[in-house]
Coordinates of C-alpha atoms in Angstrom, one line a residue:
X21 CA -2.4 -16.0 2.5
X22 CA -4.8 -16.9 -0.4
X23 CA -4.5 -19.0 -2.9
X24 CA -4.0 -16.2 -5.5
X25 CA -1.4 -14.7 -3.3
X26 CA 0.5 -18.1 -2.7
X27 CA 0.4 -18.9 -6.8
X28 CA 1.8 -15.2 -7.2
X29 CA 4.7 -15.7 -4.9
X30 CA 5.8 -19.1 -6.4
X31 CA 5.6 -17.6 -9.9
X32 CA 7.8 -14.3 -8.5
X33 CA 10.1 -17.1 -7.3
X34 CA 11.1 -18.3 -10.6
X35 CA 12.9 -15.4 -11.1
X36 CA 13.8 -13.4 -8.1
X37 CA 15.3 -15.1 -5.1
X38 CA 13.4 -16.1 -2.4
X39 CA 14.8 -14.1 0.2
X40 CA 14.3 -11.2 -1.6
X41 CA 10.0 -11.6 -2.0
X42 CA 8.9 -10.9 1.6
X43 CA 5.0 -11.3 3.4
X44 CA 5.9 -11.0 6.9
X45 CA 3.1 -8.8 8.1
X46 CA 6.4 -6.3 9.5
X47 CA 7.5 -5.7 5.8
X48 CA 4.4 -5.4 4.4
X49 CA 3.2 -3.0 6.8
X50 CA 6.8 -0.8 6.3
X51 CA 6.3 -0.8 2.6
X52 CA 2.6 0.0 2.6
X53 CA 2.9 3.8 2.7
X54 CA 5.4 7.0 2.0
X55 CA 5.5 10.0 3.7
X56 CA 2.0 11.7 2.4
X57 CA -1.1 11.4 3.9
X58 CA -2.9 8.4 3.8
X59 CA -6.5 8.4 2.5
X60 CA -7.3 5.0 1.5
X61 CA -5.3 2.5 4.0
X62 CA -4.2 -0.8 2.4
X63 CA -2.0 -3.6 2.3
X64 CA 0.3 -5.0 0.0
X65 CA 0.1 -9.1 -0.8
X66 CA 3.9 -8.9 -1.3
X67 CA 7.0 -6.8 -1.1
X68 CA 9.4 -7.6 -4.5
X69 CA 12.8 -6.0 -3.5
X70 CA 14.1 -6.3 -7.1
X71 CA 18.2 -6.1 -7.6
X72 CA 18.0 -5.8 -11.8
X73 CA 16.2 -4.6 -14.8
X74 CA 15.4 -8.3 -15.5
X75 CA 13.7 -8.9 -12.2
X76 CA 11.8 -6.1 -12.6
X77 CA 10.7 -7.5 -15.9
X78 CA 9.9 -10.6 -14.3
X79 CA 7.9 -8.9 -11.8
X80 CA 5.6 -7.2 -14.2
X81 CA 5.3 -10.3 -16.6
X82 CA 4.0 -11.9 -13.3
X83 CA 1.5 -9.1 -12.3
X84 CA 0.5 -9.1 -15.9
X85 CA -0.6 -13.0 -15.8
X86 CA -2.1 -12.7 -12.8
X87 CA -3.9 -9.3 -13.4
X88 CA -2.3 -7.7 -10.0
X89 CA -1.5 -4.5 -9.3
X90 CA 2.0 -2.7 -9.3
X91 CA 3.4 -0.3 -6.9
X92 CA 6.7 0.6 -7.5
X93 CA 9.0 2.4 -5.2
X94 CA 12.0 3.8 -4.2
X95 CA 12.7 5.4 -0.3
X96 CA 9.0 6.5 -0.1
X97 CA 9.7 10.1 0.3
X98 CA 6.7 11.0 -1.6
X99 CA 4.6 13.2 0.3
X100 CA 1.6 13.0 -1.5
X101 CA 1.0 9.1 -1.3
X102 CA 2.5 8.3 -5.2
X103 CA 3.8 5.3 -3.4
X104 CA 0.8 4.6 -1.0
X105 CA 0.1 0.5 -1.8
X106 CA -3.8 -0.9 -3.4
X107 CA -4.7 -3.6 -1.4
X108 CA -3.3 -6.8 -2.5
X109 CA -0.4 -5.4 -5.0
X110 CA 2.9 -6.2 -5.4
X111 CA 4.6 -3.8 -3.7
X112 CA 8.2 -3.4 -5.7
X113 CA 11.2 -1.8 -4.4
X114 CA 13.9 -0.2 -6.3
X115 CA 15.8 1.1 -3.8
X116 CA 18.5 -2.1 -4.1
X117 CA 19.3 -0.7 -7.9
X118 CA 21.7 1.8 -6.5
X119 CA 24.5 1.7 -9.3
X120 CA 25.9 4.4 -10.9
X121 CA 26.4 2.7 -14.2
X122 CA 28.9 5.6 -16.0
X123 CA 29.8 9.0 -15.8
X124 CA 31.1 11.3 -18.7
X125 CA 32.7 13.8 -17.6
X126 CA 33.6 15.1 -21.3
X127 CA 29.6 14.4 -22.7
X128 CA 28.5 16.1 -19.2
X129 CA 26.2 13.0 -18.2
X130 CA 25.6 9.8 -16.1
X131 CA 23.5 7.0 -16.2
X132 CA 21.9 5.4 -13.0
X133 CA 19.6 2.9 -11.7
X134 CA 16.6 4.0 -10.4
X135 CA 17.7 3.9 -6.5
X136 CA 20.8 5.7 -6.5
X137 CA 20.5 8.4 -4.3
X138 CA 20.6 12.1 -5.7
X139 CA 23.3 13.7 -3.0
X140 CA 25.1 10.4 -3.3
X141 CA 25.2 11.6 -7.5
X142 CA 26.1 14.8 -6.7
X143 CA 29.4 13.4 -4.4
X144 CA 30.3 11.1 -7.4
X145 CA 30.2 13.6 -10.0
X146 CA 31.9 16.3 -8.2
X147 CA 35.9 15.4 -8.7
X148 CA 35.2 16.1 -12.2
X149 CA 33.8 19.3 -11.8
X150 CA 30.2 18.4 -12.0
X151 CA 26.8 18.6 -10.4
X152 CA 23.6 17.0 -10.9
X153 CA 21.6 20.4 -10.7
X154 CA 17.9 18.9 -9.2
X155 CA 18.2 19.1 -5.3
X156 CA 14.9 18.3 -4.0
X157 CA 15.1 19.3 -0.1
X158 CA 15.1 15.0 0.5
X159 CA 18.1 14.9 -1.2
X160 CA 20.1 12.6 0.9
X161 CA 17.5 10.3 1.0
X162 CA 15.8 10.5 -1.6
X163 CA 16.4 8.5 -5.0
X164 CA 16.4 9.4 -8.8
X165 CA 13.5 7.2 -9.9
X166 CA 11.0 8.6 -7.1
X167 CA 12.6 12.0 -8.4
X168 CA 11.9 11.4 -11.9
X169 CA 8.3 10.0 -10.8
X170 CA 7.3 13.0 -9.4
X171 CA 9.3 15.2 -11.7
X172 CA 10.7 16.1 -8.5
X173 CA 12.3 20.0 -8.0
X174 CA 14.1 21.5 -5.3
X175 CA 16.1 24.4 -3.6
X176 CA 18.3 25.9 -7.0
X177 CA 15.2 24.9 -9.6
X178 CA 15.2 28.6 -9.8
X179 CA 18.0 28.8 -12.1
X180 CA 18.5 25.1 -12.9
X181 CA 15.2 24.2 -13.7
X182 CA 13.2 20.7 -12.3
X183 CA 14.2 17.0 -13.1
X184 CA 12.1 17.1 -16.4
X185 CA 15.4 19.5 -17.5
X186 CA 17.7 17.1 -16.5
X187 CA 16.7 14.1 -18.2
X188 CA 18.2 13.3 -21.5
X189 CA 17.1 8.8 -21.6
X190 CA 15.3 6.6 -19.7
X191 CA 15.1 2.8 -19.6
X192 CA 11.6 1.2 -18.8
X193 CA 9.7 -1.6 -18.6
X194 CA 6.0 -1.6 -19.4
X195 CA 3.2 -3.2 -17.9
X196 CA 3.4 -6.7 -19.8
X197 CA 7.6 -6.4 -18.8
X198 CA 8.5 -5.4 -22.3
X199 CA 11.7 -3.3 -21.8
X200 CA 11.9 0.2 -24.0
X201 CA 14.6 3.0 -24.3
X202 CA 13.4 6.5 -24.9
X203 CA 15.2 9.6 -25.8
X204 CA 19.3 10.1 -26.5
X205 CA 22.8 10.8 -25.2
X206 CA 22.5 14.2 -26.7
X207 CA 21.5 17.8 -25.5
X208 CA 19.6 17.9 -28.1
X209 CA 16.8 15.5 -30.1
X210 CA 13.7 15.5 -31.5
X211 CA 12.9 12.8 -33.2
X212 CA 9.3 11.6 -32.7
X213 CA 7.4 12.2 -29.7
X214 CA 8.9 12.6 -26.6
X215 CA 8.2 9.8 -24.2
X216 CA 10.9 10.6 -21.9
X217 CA 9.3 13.8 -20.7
X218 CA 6.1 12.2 -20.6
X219 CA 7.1 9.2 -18.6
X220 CA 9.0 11.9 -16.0
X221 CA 6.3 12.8 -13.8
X222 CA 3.8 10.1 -14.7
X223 CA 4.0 8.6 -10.9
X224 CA 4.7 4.9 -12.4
X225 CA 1.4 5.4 -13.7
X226 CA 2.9 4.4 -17.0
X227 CA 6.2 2.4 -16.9
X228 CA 8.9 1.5 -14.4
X229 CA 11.8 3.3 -15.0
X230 CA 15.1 0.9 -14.4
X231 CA 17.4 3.5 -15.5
X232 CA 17.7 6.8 -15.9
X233 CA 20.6 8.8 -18.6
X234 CA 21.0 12.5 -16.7
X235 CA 22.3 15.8 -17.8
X236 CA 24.6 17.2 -15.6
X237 CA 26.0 20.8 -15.4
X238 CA 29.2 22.7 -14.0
X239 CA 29.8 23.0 -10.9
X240 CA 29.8 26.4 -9.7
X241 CA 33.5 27.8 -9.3
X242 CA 31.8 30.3 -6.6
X243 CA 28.9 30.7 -4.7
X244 CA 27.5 33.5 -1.9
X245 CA 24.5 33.4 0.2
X246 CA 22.9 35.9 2.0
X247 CA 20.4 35.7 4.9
X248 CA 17.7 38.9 4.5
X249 CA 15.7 39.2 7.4
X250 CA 12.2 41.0 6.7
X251 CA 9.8 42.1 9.6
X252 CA 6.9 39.6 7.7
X253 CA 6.3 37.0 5.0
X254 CA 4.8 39.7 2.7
X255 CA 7.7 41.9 2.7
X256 CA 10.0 39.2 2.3
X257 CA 7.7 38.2 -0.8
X258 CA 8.1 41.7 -2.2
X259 CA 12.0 41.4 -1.7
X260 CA 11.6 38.5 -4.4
X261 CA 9.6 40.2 -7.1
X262 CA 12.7 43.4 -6.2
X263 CA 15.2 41.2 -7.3
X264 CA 13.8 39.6 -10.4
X265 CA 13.0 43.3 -11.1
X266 CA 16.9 43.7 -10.8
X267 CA 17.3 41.0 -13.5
X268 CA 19.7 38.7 -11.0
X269 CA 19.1 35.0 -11.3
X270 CA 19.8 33.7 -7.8
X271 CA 20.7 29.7 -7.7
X272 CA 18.7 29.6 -4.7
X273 CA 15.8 31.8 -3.0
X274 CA 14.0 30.4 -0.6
X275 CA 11.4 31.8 1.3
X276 CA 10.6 31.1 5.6
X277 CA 8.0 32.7 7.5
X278 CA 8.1 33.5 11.3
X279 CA 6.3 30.6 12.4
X280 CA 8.7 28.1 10.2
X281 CA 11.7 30.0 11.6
X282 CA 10.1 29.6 15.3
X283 CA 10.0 25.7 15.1
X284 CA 13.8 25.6 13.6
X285 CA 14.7 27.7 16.7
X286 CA 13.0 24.9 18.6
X287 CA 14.4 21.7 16.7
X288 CA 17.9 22.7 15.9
X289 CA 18.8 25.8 18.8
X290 CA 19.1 28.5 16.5
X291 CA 17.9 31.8 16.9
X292 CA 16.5 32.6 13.5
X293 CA 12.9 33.9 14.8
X294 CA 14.8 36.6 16.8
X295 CA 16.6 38.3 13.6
X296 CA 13.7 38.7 11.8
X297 CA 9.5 37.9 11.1
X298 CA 10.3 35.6 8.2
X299 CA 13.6 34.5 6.0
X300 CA 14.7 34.9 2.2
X301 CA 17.8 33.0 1.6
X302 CA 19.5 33.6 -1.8
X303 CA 22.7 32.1 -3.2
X304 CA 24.1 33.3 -6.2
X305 CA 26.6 31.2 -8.2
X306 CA 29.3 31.1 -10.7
X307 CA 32.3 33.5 -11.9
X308 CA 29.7 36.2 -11.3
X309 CA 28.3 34.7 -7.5
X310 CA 30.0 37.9 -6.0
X311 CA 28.4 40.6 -8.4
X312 CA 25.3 39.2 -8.3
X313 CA 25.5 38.6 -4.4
X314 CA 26.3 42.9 -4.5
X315 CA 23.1 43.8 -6.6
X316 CA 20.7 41.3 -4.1
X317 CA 21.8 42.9 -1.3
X318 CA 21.9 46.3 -2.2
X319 CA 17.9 45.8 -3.9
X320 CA 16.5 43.5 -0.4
X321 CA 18.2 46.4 1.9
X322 CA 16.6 49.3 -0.5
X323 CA 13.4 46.7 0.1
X324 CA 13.8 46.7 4.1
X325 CA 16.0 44.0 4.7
X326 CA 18.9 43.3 7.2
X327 CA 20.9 41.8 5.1
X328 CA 23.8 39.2 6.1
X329 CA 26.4 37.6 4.1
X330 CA 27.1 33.8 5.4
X331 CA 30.3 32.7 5.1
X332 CA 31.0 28.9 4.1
X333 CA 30.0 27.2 7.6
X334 CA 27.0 29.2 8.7
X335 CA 25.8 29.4 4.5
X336 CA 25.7 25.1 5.0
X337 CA 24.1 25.0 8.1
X338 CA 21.2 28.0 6.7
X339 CA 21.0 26.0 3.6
X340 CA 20.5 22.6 5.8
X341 CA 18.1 24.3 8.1
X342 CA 15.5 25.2 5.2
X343 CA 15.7 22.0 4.0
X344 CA 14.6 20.6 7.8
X345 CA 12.3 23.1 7.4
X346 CA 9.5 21.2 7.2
X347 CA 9.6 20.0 10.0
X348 CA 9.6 16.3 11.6
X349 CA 7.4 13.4 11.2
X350 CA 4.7 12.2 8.4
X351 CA 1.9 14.1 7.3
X352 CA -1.4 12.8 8.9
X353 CA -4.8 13.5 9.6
X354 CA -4.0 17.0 11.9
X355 CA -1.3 18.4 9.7
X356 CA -1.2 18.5 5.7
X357 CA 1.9 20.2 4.1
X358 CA 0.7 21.5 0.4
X359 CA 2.4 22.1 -2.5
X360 CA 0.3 25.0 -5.2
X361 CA 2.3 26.9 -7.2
X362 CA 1.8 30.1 -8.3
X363 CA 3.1 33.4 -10.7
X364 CA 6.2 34.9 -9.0
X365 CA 3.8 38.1 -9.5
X366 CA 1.2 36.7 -7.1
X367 CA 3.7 35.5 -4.4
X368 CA 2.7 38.7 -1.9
X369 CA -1.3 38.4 -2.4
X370 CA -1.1 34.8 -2.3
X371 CA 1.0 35.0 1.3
X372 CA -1.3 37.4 2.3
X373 CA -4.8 34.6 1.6
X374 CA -2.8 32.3 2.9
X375 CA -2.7 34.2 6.4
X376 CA -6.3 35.3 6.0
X377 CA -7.3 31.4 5.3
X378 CA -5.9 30.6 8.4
X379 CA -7.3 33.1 10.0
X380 CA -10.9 32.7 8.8
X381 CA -10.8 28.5 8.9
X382 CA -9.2 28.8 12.9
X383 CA -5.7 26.4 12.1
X384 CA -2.5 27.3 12.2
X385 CA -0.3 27.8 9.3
X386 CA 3.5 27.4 8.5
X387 CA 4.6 28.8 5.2
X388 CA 8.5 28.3 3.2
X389 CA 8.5 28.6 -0.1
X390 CA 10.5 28.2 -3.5
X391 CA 10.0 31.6 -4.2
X392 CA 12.4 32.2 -7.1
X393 CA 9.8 29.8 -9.4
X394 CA 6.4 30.6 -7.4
X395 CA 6.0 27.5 -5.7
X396 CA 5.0 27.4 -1.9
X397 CA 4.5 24.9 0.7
X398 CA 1.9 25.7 3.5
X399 CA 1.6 23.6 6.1
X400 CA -2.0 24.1 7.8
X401 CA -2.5 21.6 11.2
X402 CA -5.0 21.4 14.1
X403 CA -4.7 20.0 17.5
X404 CA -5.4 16.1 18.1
X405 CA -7.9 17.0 20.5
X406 CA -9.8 19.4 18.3
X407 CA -11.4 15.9 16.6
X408 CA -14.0 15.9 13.9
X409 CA -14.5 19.4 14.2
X410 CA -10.6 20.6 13.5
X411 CA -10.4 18.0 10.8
X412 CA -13.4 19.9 9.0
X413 CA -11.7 23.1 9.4
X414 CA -8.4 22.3 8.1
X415 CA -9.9 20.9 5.0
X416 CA -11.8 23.6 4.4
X417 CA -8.6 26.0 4.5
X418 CA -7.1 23.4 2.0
X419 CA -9.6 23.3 -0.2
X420 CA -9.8 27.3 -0.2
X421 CA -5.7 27.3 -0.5
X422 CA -6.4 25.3 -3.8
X423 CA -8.6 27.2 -5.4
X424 CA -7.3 30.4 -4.9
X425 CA -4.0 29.6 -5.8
X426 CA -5.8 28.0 -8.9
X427 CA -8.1 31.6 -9.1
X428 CA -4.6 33.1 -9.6
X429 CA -2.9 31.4 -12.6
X430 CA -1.6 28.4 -10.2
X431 CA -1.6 24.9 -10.1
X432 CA -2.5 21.9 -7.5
X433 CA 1.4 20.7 -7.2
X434 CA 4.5 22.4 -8.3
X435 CA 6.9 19.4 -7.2
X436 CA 5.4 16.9 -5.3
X437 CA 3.2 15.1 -7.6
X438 CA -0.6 14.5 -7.7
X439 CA -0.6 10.9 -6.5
X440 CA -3.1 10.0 -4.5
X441 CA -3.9 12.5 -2.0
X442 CA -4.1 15.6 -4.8
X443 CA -6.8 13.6 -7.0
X444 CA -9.6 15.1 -5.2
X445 CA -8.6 18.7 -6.7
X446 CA -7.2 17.4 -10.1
X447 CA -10.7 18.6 -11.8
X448 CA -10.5 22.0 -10.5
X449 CA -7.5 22.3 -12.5
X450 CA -7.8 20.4 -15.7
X451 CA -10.7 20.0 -18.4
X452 CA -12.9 17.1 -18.7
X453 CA -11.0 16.7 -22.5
X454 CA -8.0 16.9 -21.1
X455 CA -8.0 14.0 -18.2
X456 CA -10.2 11.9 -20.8
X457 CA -7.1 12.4 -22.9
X458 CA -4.7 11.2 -19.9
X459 CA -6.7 8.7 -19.6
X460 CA -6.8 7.4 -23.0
X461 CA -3.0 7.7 -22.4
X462 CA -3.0 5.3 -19.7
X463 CA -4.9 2.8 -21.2
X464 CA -2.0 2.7 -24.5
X465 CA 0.7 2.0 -21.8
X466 CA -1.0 -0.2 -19.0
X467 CA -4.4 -1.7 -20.8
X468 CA -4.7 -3.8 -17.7
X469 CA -4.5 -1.1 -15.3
X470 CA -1.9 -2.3 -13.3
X471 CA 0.4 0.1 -13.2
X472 CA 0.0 1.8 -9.8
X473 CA -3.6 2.4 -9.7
X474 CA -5.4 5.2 -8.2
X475 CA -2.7 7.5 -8.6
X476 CA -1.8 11.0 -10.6
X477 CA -5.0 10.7 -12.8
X478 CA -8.8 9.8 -11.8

């Protein structure tokens, strides 16, 4: 340990405990990276695992006086390395503010800490009637602060909208630990600028948010899903741009190629891949779930569809099965999982490149996607043994994914955040004014740079 590194953790120890600043090579290792791939490999100095808003504030008063660099975290579900550690930072984890501080059932909100996790939200809320709408597919793991870092969506964003839509307040501290509160308790509020949305999705780039004041919305007194089974992804894509044509506003439609339903088949002993070449799963919700349901299935069967309603069993374990449906393990060198978004209107020639990329570029493809708001998920991968010359290939399709998507009115991320993997593509997509602005931004909130360097802007 240097002598910078040994200074830092006495000061951290005047005012978190001791047992709770760690340097073992074990933890710092487990806290160096999330789930995204890792570009630049690096170790944290130490791991902070901070239990209140004024340890926190402690933390960055320390990283401000010694000029270090702050990575803060929750469960480290990001999959695009938002919470990938800098050499020699203080790694600080969240994940031990896990409180539900109040619920009001009659003002339709809670507030948290930044580590509660969302599904454990959604079971507190619920006796009163009450959802917290955001349902990224990590949702039992994953927590509200990494969700409001990433501006994080999920499986009903169709109709619900993303965490951005959700969040009425935050609480954060700022780089020199200066504690702020932004926004209000009501629906609505417009008083000068609006620094919550901007801090939701900023990747800690700006503040760390210690806690978080959420809308919340009924919970649906109905809800049916139907399974619609189309001979290929394309079709299935037109089935989507059918129903919006029908004016229905699914909760949920989700989108599964054949290859996705394939490894599912494999993982979980289902037989998905033999009902059909690729997925759409729809749930309608509400007093009008059962009308709705009627129209989808009479458009997707007009469409080509073999169409199945799920009853309340088989409905949970569909729902549970797309949200596997990534599949297991941590992105790595061989296998990339993207996140573009694009118009609903280009969701069939877009699936269609896709394919053709794949094709062209010799890797294999995987393809789900949020299809009721455009935004897809391809997962290109080589073999291991195909070395140097596989890597080259599947960056190549990547690359091309991005910038067609971009050629058709898309964007680099729809959920998942730029952090640090996405910063290569980040100029294909925005103006030289505009990240000069960002980073003008930056500098107002973090003069030092502290505040999780090398992440969500160059």
């Amino acid at each position: 340990m240097s002598d910078q590194t040994s200074a830092l953790v006495r000061e951290l120890h005047l005012g978190v405990p001791s047992s709770r600043v760690r340097t073992s090579s074990g933890v710092l290792e487990k806290y160096s990276r999330d789930q995204g791939p890792v570009t630049q490999p690096a170790t944290p100095a130490v791991v902070v695992l901070a239990e209140s808003v004024e340890e926190v504030q402690h933390v960055m008063r320390c990283a401000h006086l010694f000029k270090v660099a702050v990575v803060a975290r929750g469960t480290g579900t990001s999959l695009s390395g938002g919470a990938h550690a800098v050499s020699g930072c203080i790694l600080l984890s969240l994940e031990r503010m896990n409180r539900i501080l109040e619920v009001r059932p009659q003002d339709e909100l809670a507030v948290v800490e930044p580590g509660v996790i969302n599904a454990d939200l959604n079971l507190a809320v619920a006796p009163h009637g009450l959802m917290y709408a955001p349902d990224p597919a990590s949702h039992t793991i994953s927590t509200l602060g990494g969700n409001v870092a990433t501006n994080a969506g999920g499986l009903r964003c169709a109709k619900y909208g993303v965490t951005r839509d959700s969040v009425l307040a935050l609480d954060v501290v700022l780089a020199d630990g200066t504690l702020i509160h932004t926004g209000h308790t009501t629906f609505k509020g417009v008083a000068g600028y609006d620094l919550t949305a901007l801090f939701v999705g900023s990747e800690g780039t700006l503040g760390i948010v210690v806690g978080i004041t959420v809308r919340l919305k009924y919970l649906p007194i109905e809800t049916r899903t139907l399974a619609a089974f189309f001979p290929d992804f394309p079709a299935a894509a037109a089935g989507v741009l059918a129903i919006g044509a029908a004016r229905v506003q699914p909760a949920i439609l989700e989108l599964l190629d054949g290859n996705t339903l394939g490894v599912l088949d494999v993982a979980f002993q289902s037989n998905l891949a033999a009902r059909g070449g690729a997925l759409l799963l729809i749930q309608t919700d509400g007093f009008g779930a059962e009308a709705e349901s009627a129209v989808v299935r009479e458009v997707l069967t007009h469409a080509g569809a073999t169409v199945e309603a799920e009853d309340g069993s088989e409905a949970a374990i569909l729902l549970d099965l797309r949200r596997n449906a990534r599949g297991d393990g941590v992105d790595d060198d061989f296998r990339v999982g993207e996140d573009v978004a694009v118009p609903r209107s280009q969701l069939v020639h877009y699936a269609g490149e896709l394919e053709r990329m794949a094709g062209e570029h010799g890797v294999r493809l995987r393809l789900v996607a949020h299809a009721g708001d455009g935004n897809l998920h391809p997962t290109f991968w080589v073999h291991r043994d195909e070395g140097q010359a596989g890597m080259l290939r599947l960056h190549a399709a990547l690359d091309e994914s991005v910038r067609v998507a971009l050629g058709l009115g898309g964007t680099i991320t729809g959920e998942h955040g730029v952090g640090q993997y996405k910063l290569r593509w980040l100029a294909w997509e925005q103006s030289a004014e505009v990240l000069s602005l960002q980073r003008q931004i930056k500098e107002v909130f973090d003069p030092l740079g502290i505040l999780n360097p090398g992440k969500a802007i160059p």
